Amino acid sequence: MRNKLIKYFCNRMVFFAALLLSLSVFSVSIVNGQIRKFDAKAQPEAVFTNPDQITIPAQGPANPYPSTINVTGLVRTISNAPGSVKVTLNNFNHTYPADLGIVLVGPTGAALLLQNRITSGQDAVDITYTISDDGAARLPAEAGITPGTYKPAAYFVGDAFPAPGPGINYENPGPAGGGTATFSSVFGGTNPNGNWNLFIVDFVNRDGGSITNGWTLEITEAPPQPAPFDFDADGKTDLSVFRPSVGSWFINRSTDGFLAVDFGLATDVPVPQDYDGDGKTDIAVFRLGEWYILRSSDNSVQFVGWGESGDNPVLGDFDGDDKADPAFFRNSTGEWHILRSSDGESDVIRFGQDGDLPVPADYDGDGTTDVAVYRSGIWYLLQSKAGFAAVIFGLDTDIPVPADYDGDGKADIAVFRSSDGAWYSLNSSDGEFTAVQFGQSGDIPVPGNYDADNRIDRAVYRDGTWYILQSALGFSTAVFGASGDLPLPSCPCFPLKTP
């Protein structure tokens, strides 16, 4: 029987939706907000240049002061890796560079001293060089500058950069004063968008110079983290629906394009997640205690007998091996049954009672999904690292939507109030309460990371139309699906079906 089921599913897979769907039902129209594409494996540097000449007087601040580059369009924070921020001075000239101090101030106000009192007694003539954490060595103390890449260096500390400069409120890279600051330690993890200001001061009345062709700023964003319901591993949640009437999946992959697959029956519960650890969400259904998984890594169908009729499947990686585990919550006993993918062994955890809504998520940021339930406005969490917690947040009629909305790597306690279309969340990063009006009565919440900025976006699905409030790229809407379809980013919590 099982072999027949597997053959049935394999024969019904269809990979080109154009053969199945009319454009009137599944035309995609992103109206507001530009969706940028990212390669999760290799993040490109974003390059910005202010080509205007910077004139350095014999003494005092340069002109302009500061020289500014405005960065826009980046969606994630700056990477913490060395070389994530680079500053290039284009055609630098000065008859005594040791007179100079240069400070870079980012959009958040974070400031790093790039160079101070370097190359004593050596002229610089039309030299282009880069300052970055991945330089082979510090800027020289005595020798002249040659084209290349250097680490920042300060051979004197205490110089004050006059207003609007940062004064002495900047981080010191050393070696003077024992400083150890780097681009990564100062700017890593911060928002790159906004004004970057380069403050240059000649502190000694002796010589002058210029940076003829201005300066260039290179920024590398943090790589996109795995996104929920991401079927092509590009770090973005994909618009996707399950059509129970025909047992079909329709997926608009943000990078790889449209996909349609017949896989399942009208009574199945969709349970899409990454079961094989390849970074892509797998198509999967739960049927009367049996799991059918279409593995994206090799297109094979995996069958797992785990559960029984009436059990509620839950999504998550409960053993932290980067693979989803088949798991279910049994209402009648308040038990969680988890089949660990790491070793094939099982866990049975009694946590909850009949009528509870399971709300598994990584609440303590350790990379492992935590067992948790929602009961009449109270959250009960059994965190794998932080232990037990109980939080009063929400109403009995609210829909729980726990996810990482603030980008700190921890799921935030959150609800969607379908009566008025409002989202309420409790930020795990600072404990602050957030209320966002987005949606209307009857909408289905479909939170996901639609813009690859490593933060979950608030979104709703309404009779085939998606309304998305992207945390980095703003509002967008798309038509994808039809009335009666189940939007996959709502699975399996809304609605939580029992076969």
Coordinates of C-alpha atoms in Angstrom, one line a residue:
M1 CA 0.0 0.0 0.0
R2 CA 2.8 2.4 0.9
N3 CA 4.6 1.7 -2.3
K4 CA 1.4 2.5 -4.2
L5 CA 1.1 5.8 -2.4
I6 CA 4.6 6.7 -3.2
K7 CA 4.2 5.9 -6.8
Y8 CA 0.9 7.8 -6.8
F9 CA 2.6 11.0 -5.5
C10 CA 5.6 10.7 -7.8
N11 CA 3.4 10.3 -10.9
R12 CA 1.4 13.3 -10.0
M13 CA 4.2 15.8 -9.5
V14 CA 3.9 18.7 -11.9
F15 CA 6.7 21.3 -12.1
F16 CA 5.4 23.8 -14.6
A17 CA 2.5 25.8 -13.3
A18 CA 1.8 27.5 -16.6
L19 CA 0.2 24.3 -17.8
L20 CA -2.2 24.2 -14.9
L21 CA -3.2 27.7 -13.9
S22 CA -4.8 30.7 -15.6
L23 CA -2.9 34.0 -15.4
S24 CA -6.0 35.6 -14.1
V25 CA -5.8 33.6 -10.9
F26 CA -2.0 33.6 -10.4
S27 CA -0.6 36.7 -11.9
V28 CA 1.9 38.3 -9.5
S29 CA 2.0 42.1 -9.3
I30 CA 4.3 43.6 -6.7
V31 CA 3.0 47.1 -6.5
N32 CA 4.9 48.9 -3.8
G33 CA 8.4 48.1 -2.6
Q34 CA 11.3 46.8 -4.6
I35 CA 12.2 43.2 -4.0
R36 CA 16.0 42.7 -4.3
K37 CA 17.5 39.3 -5.0
F38 CA 20.3 37.8 -2.9
D39 CA 22.6 34.9 -3.1
A40 CA 22.6 33.3 0.3
K41 CA 26.0 31.6 -0.4
A42 CA 28.0 34.6 -1.5
Q43 CA 27.1 38.1 -0.4
P44 CA 28.3 40.8 -2.8
E45 CA 29.7 44.1 -1.6
A46 CA 27.5 47.2 -2.0
V47 CA 29.7 50.0 -3.4
F48 CA 29.0 53.7 -2.9
T49 CA 31.2 56.6 -3.9
N50 CA 31.4 60.3 -3.3
P51 CA 33.7 61.5 -6.1
D52 CA 33.9 65.1 -5.0
Q53 CA 37.4 66.4 -4.1
I54 CA 38.2 66.8 -0.5
T55 CA 40.5 69.8 0.1
I56 CA 42.8 69.6 3.1
P57 CA 44.1 72.9 4.5
A58 CA 47.5 73.5 6.2
Q59 CA 45.6 73.3 9.4
G60 CA 42.0 72.6 10.5
P61 CA 39.0 70.7 9.1
A62 CA 38.9 69.6 5.5
N63 CA 36.5 71.0 3.0
P64 CA 33.8 69.6 2.9
Y65 CA 33.6 68.6 6.5
P66 CA 32.3 66.0 6.6
S67 CA 32.3 64.4 3.2
T68 CA 29.1 62.3 3.1
I69 CA 28.0 59.2 1.4
N70 CA 24.3 58.2 1.7
V71 CA 23.6 54.5 1.7
T72 CA 20.2 53.3 0.7
G73 CA 18.6 50.0 -0.4
L74 CA 20.3 47.5 1.9
V75 CA 18.0 45.2 3.8
R76 CA 20.2 43.5 6.4
T77 CA 22.6 44.6 9.0
I78 CA 26.3 44.8 8.3
S79 CA 28.2 41.5 8.5
N80 CA 30.5 40.9 11.5
A81 CA 33.1 39.3 9.2
P82 CA 36.4 41.1 8.6
G83 CA 36.3 43.3 5.5
S84 CA 32.5 44.0 5.8
V85 CA 33.3 47.7 5.7
K86 CA 36.0 49.2 3.5
V87 CA 37.0 52.8 2.9
T88 CA 39.1 53.8 -0.1
L89 CA 40.7 57.2 -0.5
N90 CA 40.9 58.0 -4.2
N91 CA 44.0 59.8 -5.2
F92 CA 45.3 61.0 -1.9
N93 CA 47.9 63.8 -1.8
H94 CA 49.6 65.3 1.2
T95 CA 53.1 66.6 1.9
Y96 CA 53.1 65.4 5.5
P97 CA 50.3 62.8 6.1
A98 CA 51.4 62.5 9.8
D99 CA 49.5 65.8 10.3
L100 CA 46.1 64.1 9.6
G101 CA 43.4 62.4 11.5
I102 CA 40.5 60.7 9.8
V103 CA 37.3 59.4 11.5
L104 CA 34.4 57.5 9.9
V105 CA 31.0 57.9 11.5
G106 CA 28.2 55.6 10.5
P107 CA 24.4 56.2 10.4
T108 CA 23.9 55.0 14.0
G109 CA 26.6 57.4 15.3
A110 CA 29.2 54.7 15.8
A111 CA 32.7 56.1 15.0
L112 CA 36.0 54.6 14.2
L113 CA 39.4 56.4 13.9
L114 CA 40.7 55.2 10.6
Q115 CA 44.2 56.8 10.7
N116 CA 46.1 59.3 12.8
R117 CA 49.8 60.4 12.6
I118 CA 50.8 57.8 10.0
T119 CA 53.8 57.8 7.7
S120 CA 55.9 60.4 9.5
G121 CA 57.9 62.6 7.1
Q122 CA 56.8 60.8 3.9
D123 CA 54.9 62.6 1.1
A124 CA 51.9 61.0 -0.5
V125 CA 51.4 61.7 -4.2
D126 CA 48.3 60.6 -6.0
I127 CA 47.9 57.4 -3.9
T128 CA 44.7 55.4 -3.8
Y129 CA 44.5 53.0 -0.9
T130 CA 41.9 51.1 1.1
I131 CA 41.5 50.8 4.9
S132 CA 39.8 47.6 6.0
D133 CA 40.0 44.9 8.6
D134 CA 41.2 42.5 6.0
G135 CA 44.3 44.5 5.2
A136 CA 47.6 42.6 5.4
A137 CA 49.1 45.1 8.0
R138 CA 48.3 48.4 9.7
L139 CA 48.9 51.7 8.0
P140 CA 52.6 52.4 8.4
A141 CA 54.0 54.6 11.2
E142 CA 57.2 55.7 9.3
A143 CA 57.2 54.3 5.7
G144 CA 55.4 55.9 2.9
I145 CA 52.0 54.8 1.7
T146 CA 51.7 52.7 -1.4
P147 CA 48.6 51.5 -3.2
G148 CA 47.0 48.6 -1.3
T149 CA 44.8 47.6 1.5
Y150 CA 45.7 48.4 5.2
K151 CA 44.2 47.9 8.6
P152 CA 43.3 51.1 10.4
A153 CA 46.0 52.6 12.6
A154 CA 46.4 55.4 15.1
Y155 CA 49.9 56.3 16.4
F156 CA 48.5 59.1 18.6
V157 CA 45.2 59.3 20.5
G158 CA 43.3 62.2 22.0
D159 CA 42.9 64.5 19.0
A160 CA 39.4 66.0 19.0
F161 CA 37.4 66.4 15.8
P162 CA 35.5 69.6 16.1
A163 CA 31.7 69.8 15.6
P164 CA 29.9 68.5 13.7
G165 CA 32.6 65.9 14.1
P166 CA 32.6 63.4 17.0
G167 CA 35.1 65.2 19.2
I168 CA 37.0 62.4 21.0
N169 CA 34.0 60.1 21.0
Y170 CA 35.4 57.5 18.6
E171 CA 36.8 54.0 18.9
N172 CA 40.6 53.6 18.7
P173 CA 42.2 50.9 16.5
G174 CA 45.6 51.3 18.1
P175 CA 48.4 50.6 18.6
A176 CA 48.6 53.9 20.5
G177 CA 46.7 53.7 23.7
G178 CA 46.3 50.0 23.5
G179 CA 43.3 50.3 21.1
T180 CA 41.9 47.2 19.4
A181 CA 38.8 48.6 17.6
T182 CA 38.0 47.3 14.1
F183 CA 35.4 48.1 11.5
S184 CA 33.6 44.9 12.5
S185 CA 33.6 45.6 16.2
V186 CA 32.3 49.2 15.6
F187 CA 29.9 48.7 12.7
G188 CA 29.1 45.0 12.5
G189 CA 25.5 44.3 13.2
T190 CA 24.4 47.9 12.7
N191 CA 22.0 49.3 10.1
P192 CA 24.0 50.4 7.0
N193 CA 21.3 52.7 5.6
G194 CA 21.8 56.5 6.1
N195 CA 24.6 59.0 6.0
W196 CA 28.2 57.9 6.4
N197 CA 30.4 60.8 7.3
L198 CA 34.2 61.1 6.8
F199 CA 35.7 63.7 9.0
I200 CA 39.3 64.8 8.1
V201 CA 41.3 67.3 10.2
D202 CA 44.9 68.5 9.7
F203 CA 46.1 69.0 13.3
V204 CA 49.5 70.6 12.6
N205 CA 50.1 74.0 10.8
R206 CA 52.5 72.9 8.3
D207 CA 51.3 71.2 5.1
G208 CA 48.2 70.7 3.0
G209 CA 46.8 68.3 0.4
S210 CA 43.7 66.8 -1.1
I211 CA 41.8 63.6 -1.9
T212 CA 41.3 64.4 -5.6
N213 CA 38.5 61.9 -6.4
G214 CA 36.8 61.6 -3.1
W215 CA 36.2 58.3 -1.4
T216 CA 34.5 55.0 -1.8
L217 CA 32.6 53.0 0.8
E218 CA 32.1 49.2 0.5
I219 CA 29.6 47.4 2.7
T220 CA 28.9 43.7 3.0
E221 CA 25.6 42.7 4.6
A222 CA 25.1 39.8 6.9
P223 CA 24.1 36.7 5.0
P224 CA 20.4 35.9 4.9
Q225 CA 19.4 33.4 7.5
P226 CA 17.1 30.5 6.6
A227 CA 13.6 31.8 6.1
P228 CA 10.4 29.9 6.8
F229 CA 8.6 28.6 3.8
D230 CA 11.6 29.3 1.5
F231 CA 11.4 26.8 -1.3
D232 CA 14.5 28.0 -3.2
A233 CA 16.9 28.8 -0.4
D234 CA 17.4 32.5 -1.2
G235 CA 16.6 33.7 2.3
K236 CA 13.1 34.8 1.4
T237 CA 9.7 33.4 2.3
D238 CA 7.9 32.5 -0.9
L239 CA 4.3 33.2 -1.8
S240 CA 2.7 29.7 -1.7
V241 CA -0.6 28.0 -1.3
F242 CA -2.1 24.6 -0.9
R243 CA -5.4 24.0 -2.8
P244 CA -7.2 21.3 -0.9
S245 CA -9.9 20.7 -3.6
V246 CA -7.3 19.2 -5.9
G247 CA -4.4 18.4 -3.5
S248 CA -2.1 20.8 -5.3
W249 CA 0.7 23.1 -4.2
F250 CA 1.3 26.4 -6.0
I251 CA 4.6 28.2 -5.2
N252 CA 6.0 31.5 -6.5
R253 CA 9.6 31.1 -5.7
S254 CA 11.2 34.5 -5.3
T255 CA 14.4 33.4 -7.2
D256 CA 13.6 30.1 -9.1
G257 CA 10.2 31.1 -10.4
F258 CA 6.8 29.4 -10.4
L259 CA 6.2 25.8 -9.4
A260 CA 3.1 23.6 -9.2
V261 CA 3.0 20.2 -7.7
D262 CA 0.2 17.7 -7.1
F263 CA 0.9 16.2 -3.7
G264 CA -1.8 15.3 -1.2
L265 CA -5.5 14.9 -0.6
A266 CA -8.2 17.4 0.4
T267 CA -8.1 16.1 4.0
D268 CA -4.3 16.4 4.4
V269 CA -2.6 18.9 6.6
P270 CA 0.3 20.6 4.8
V271 CA 3.5 20.5 6.9
P272 CA 6.1 22.2 4.7
Q273 CA 9.6 22.6 6.3
D274 CA 13.2 21.6 5.6
Y275 CA 13.4 17.9 6.4
D276 CA 16.5 17.1 4.5
G277 CA 18.7 20.0 5.6
D278 CA 19.4 21.4 2.1
G279 CA 18.1 24.9 3.0
K280 CA 15.0 24.5 1.0
T281 CA 11.5 24.0 2.4
D282 CA 10.1 20.6 1.4
I283 CA 6.6 19.9 0.3
A284 CA 5.0 17.6 2.8
V285 CA 1.6 16.5 4.2
F286 CA 0.3 14.9 7.4
R287 CA -2.4 12.3 6.9
L288 CA -4.0 10.3 9.8
G289 CA -0.7 9.9 11.6
E290 CA 1.5 9.5 8.5
W291 CA 3.9 11.9 7.0
Y292 CA 4.6 12.1 3.2
I293 CA 7.6 14.3 2.4
L294 CA 8.8 15.3 -1.1
R295 CA 12.5 15.9 -0.4
S296 CA 13.9 18.8 -2.4
S297 CA 17.5 17.5 -2.3
D298 CA 16.8 14.5 -4.5
N299 CA 13.0 14.6 -5.4
S300 CA 12.4 11.4 -3.6
V301 CA 9.3 10.7 -1.4
Q302 CA 9.9 9.9 2.2
F303 CA 7.3 8.2 4.2
V304 CA 7.2 8.4 8.0
G305 CA 4.6 6.7 10.2
W306 CA 4.5 9.0 13.3
G307 CA 1.2 9.8 15.0
E308 CA -2.4 8.9 14.7
S309 CA -5.7 10.3 13.7
G310 CA -6.5 13.4 15.8
D311 CA -3.0 14.4 16.5
N312 CA -1.9 17.9 15.6
P313 CA 1.4 18.1 13.6
V314 CA 3.8 20.8 14.7
L315 CA 6.7 22.4 12.8
G316 CA 10.3 22.8 14.1
D317 CA 13.8 21.6 14.5
F318 CA 13.7 20.3 18.1
D319 CA 17.2 18.8 18.2
G320 CA 19.1 21.7 16.5
D321 CA 20.6 19.7 13.6
D322 CA 19.2 22.1 10.9
K323 CA 16.7 19.5 9.8
A324 CA 13.0 19.6 10.7
D325 CA 11.7 16.8 12.9
P326 CA 8.3 15.0 12.4
A327 CA 6.4 16.0 15.6
F328 CA 2.9 16.3 16.9
F329 CA 0.9 17.5 19.9
R330 CA -1.6 15.1 21.2
N331 CA -4.4 17.2 22.7
S332 CA -6.0 14.3 24.7
T333 CA -2.9 13.8 26.8
G334 CA -1.1 17.2 26.4
E335 CA 2.0 15.3 25.1
W336 CA 4.5 16.3 22.5
H337 CA 5.9 13.4 20.4
I338 CA 9.1 14.3 18.6
L339 CA 11.0 12.1 16.2
R340 CA 14.6 13.4 16.2
S341 CA 16.2 13.6 12.7
S342 CA 19.6 13.6 14.3
D343 CA 19.6 10.1 15.6
G344 CA 16.1 8.6 14.8
E345 CA 15.2 8.4 18.5
S346 CA 12.0 9.9 19.9
D347 CA 11.1 12.2 22.8
V348 CA 7.7 12.3 24.6
I349 CA 7.2 15.5 26.5
R350 CA 4.2 16.1 28.6
F351 CA 3.6 19.8 28.4
G352 CA 0.1 21.2 28.0
Q353 CA -3.5 20.1 28.3
D354 CA -6.5 19.4 26.1
G355 CA -7.5 22.6 24.3
D356 CA -4.0 24.2 24.3
L357 CA -2.7 25.5 21.0
P358 CA 0.9 24.4 20.3
V359 CA 3.2 27.4 19.5
P360 CA 6.7 25.9 19.0
A361 CA 9.5 28.4 18.2
D362 CA 13.0 29.2 19.2
Y363 CA 12.3 31.6 22.1
D364 CA 15.7 31.6 23.6
G365 CA 17.8 31.9 20.5
D366 CA 19.8 28.7 20.8
G367 CA 19.0 27.3 17.4
T368 CA 16.6 24.7 18.8
T369 CA 12.8 24.8 18.6
D370 CA 11.2 25.0 22.0
V371 CA 8.1 23.3 23.2
A372 CA 5.3 25.8 24.0
V373 CA 1.6 26.2 24.2
Y374 CA -0.9 29.0 24.2
R375 CA -3.9 28.9 26.5
S376 CA -6.5 31.6 26.8
G377 CA -4.0 34.5 26.5
I378 CA -1.2 32.8 28.5
W379 CA 2.0 31.5 26.9
Y380 CA 3.7 28.5 28.6
L381 CA 7.3 28.0 27.3
L382 CA 9.6 25.1 27.9
Q383 CA 12.8 26.6 26.5
S384 CA 15.7 24.3 25.7
K385 CA 18.2 26.7 27.1
A386 CA 16.4 29.2 29.3
G387 CA 13.9 26.8 30.9
F388 CA 10.3 27.4 31.8
A389 CA 8.5 30.7 31.4
A390 CA 4.9 31.8 31.5
V391 CA 3.8 35.1 29.9
I392 CA 0.4 36.7 29.9
F393 CA -0.1 38.2 26.5
G394 CA -3.2 38.2 24.3
L395 CA -6.8 37.2 24.4
D396 CA -8.5 33.8 24.1
T397 CA -9.7 34.7 20.6
D398 CA -6.3 35.9 19.3
I399 CA -4.2 33.9 16.8
P400 CA -0.7 33.4 18.1
V401 CA 2.0 34.3 15.6
P402 CA 5.4 33.9 17.4
A403 CA 8.4 34.8 15.2
D404 CA 11.5 36.9 15.2
Y405 CA 10.2 40.3 14.3
D406 CA 13.1 42.3 15.8
G407 CA 15.9 40.4 14.3
D408 CA 17.7 39.3 17.5
G409 CA 17.6 35.6 16.7
K410 CA 14.8 34.9 19.2
A411 CA 11.1 34.3 18.5
D412 CA 8.9 37.1 19.9
I413 CA 5.7 36.4 21.7
A414 CA 3.0 37.8 19.3
V415 CA -0.6 37.6 18.4
F416 CA -2.8 38.6 15.5
R417 CA -6.2 39.9 16.6
S418 CA -8.5 39.0 13.7
S419 CA -11.4 41.1 15.1
D420 CA -9.6 44.3 14.2
G421 CA -6.6 43.2 12.1
A422 CA -4.0 44.3 14.6
W423 CA -0.6 42.7 15.4
Y424 CA 0.6 42.8 19.0
S425 CA 4.1 41.6 19.9
L426 CA 6.5 41.6 22.9
N427 CA 10.0 42.2 21.6
S428 CA 12.5 39.7 23.0
S429 CA 15.4 42.1 22.4
D430 CA 14.2 44.8 24.8
G431 CA 10.9 43.7 26.3
E432 CA 9.1 46.5 24.6
F433 CA 5.4 46.2 23.4
T434 CA 4.7 46.7 19.8
A435 CA 1.3 47.3 18.1
V436 CA 0.9 47.4 14.4
Q437 CA -2.4 47.8 12.6
F438 CA -2.1 45.7 9.4
G439 CA -5.1 43.7 8.2
Q440 CA -8.8 43.4 8.7
S441 CA -11.3 41.1 10.2
G442 CA -11.2 37.7 8.5
D443 CA -7.6 38.0 7.2
I444 CA -5.3 35.0 7.6
P445 CA -1.9 36.0 9.1
V446 CA 1.1 34.8 7.0
P447 CA 4.2 36.1 8.7
G448 CA 7.5 35.5 7.0
N449 CA 10.8 36.9 5.9
Y450 CA 9.8 38.2 2.5
D451 CA 12.7 40.7 2.0
A452 CA 15.6 38.6 3.3
D453 CA 16.6 41.0 6.0
N454 CA 16.6 38.3 8.7
R455 CA 13.5 39.8 10.4
I456 CA 10.0 38.4 10.1
D457 CA 7.5 40.6 8.3
R458 CA 3.9 41.1 9.2
A459 CA 1.6 39.9 6.3
V460 CA -1.9 38.8 5.7
Y461 CA -3.7 36.7 3.1
R462 CA -7.2 37.7 1.9
D463 CA -9.0 35.6 -0.7
G464 CA -6.0 35.2 -3.0
T465 CA -4.3 38.5 -2.3
W466 CA -1.2 39.0 -0.1
Y467 CA -0.5 42.2 1.8
I468 CA 3.0 42.3 3.1
L469 CA 4.5 44.9 5.4
Q470 CA 8.2 44.3 4.8
S471 CA 10.5 45.5 7.6
A472 CA 13.2 46.6 5.1
L473 CA 11.4 47.3 1.9
G474 CA 8.0 48.6 3.0
F475 CA 4.6 47.7 1.8
S476 CA 3.9 45.4 -1.1
T477 CA 0.9 43.4 -2.4
A478 CA 0.6 40.5 -4.8
V479 CA -2.2 38.4 -6.2
F480 CA -1.4 34.7 -5.8
G481 CA -4.0 32.1 -5.1
A482 CA -7.8 31.8 -5.0
S483 CA -10.6 31.7 -2.5
G484 CA -10.4 28.5 -0.5
D485 CA -6.7 28.1 -0.9
L486 CA -4.6 27.6 2.3
P487 CA -1.6 30.0 2.4
L488 CA 1.4 27.9 3.4
P489 CA 3.1 30.5 5.7
S490 CA 0.0 30.1 8.0
C491 CA 0.7 26.4 8.4
P492 CA -0.1 24.6 10.5
C493 CA -1.3 27.0 13.2
F494 CA -4.1 28.7 11.2
P495 CA -6.2 26.9 10.8
L496 CA -4.9 24.0 12.9
K497 CA -6.8 21.2 11.3
T498 CA -7.5 17.7 12.6
P499 CA -8.0 15.2 9.8

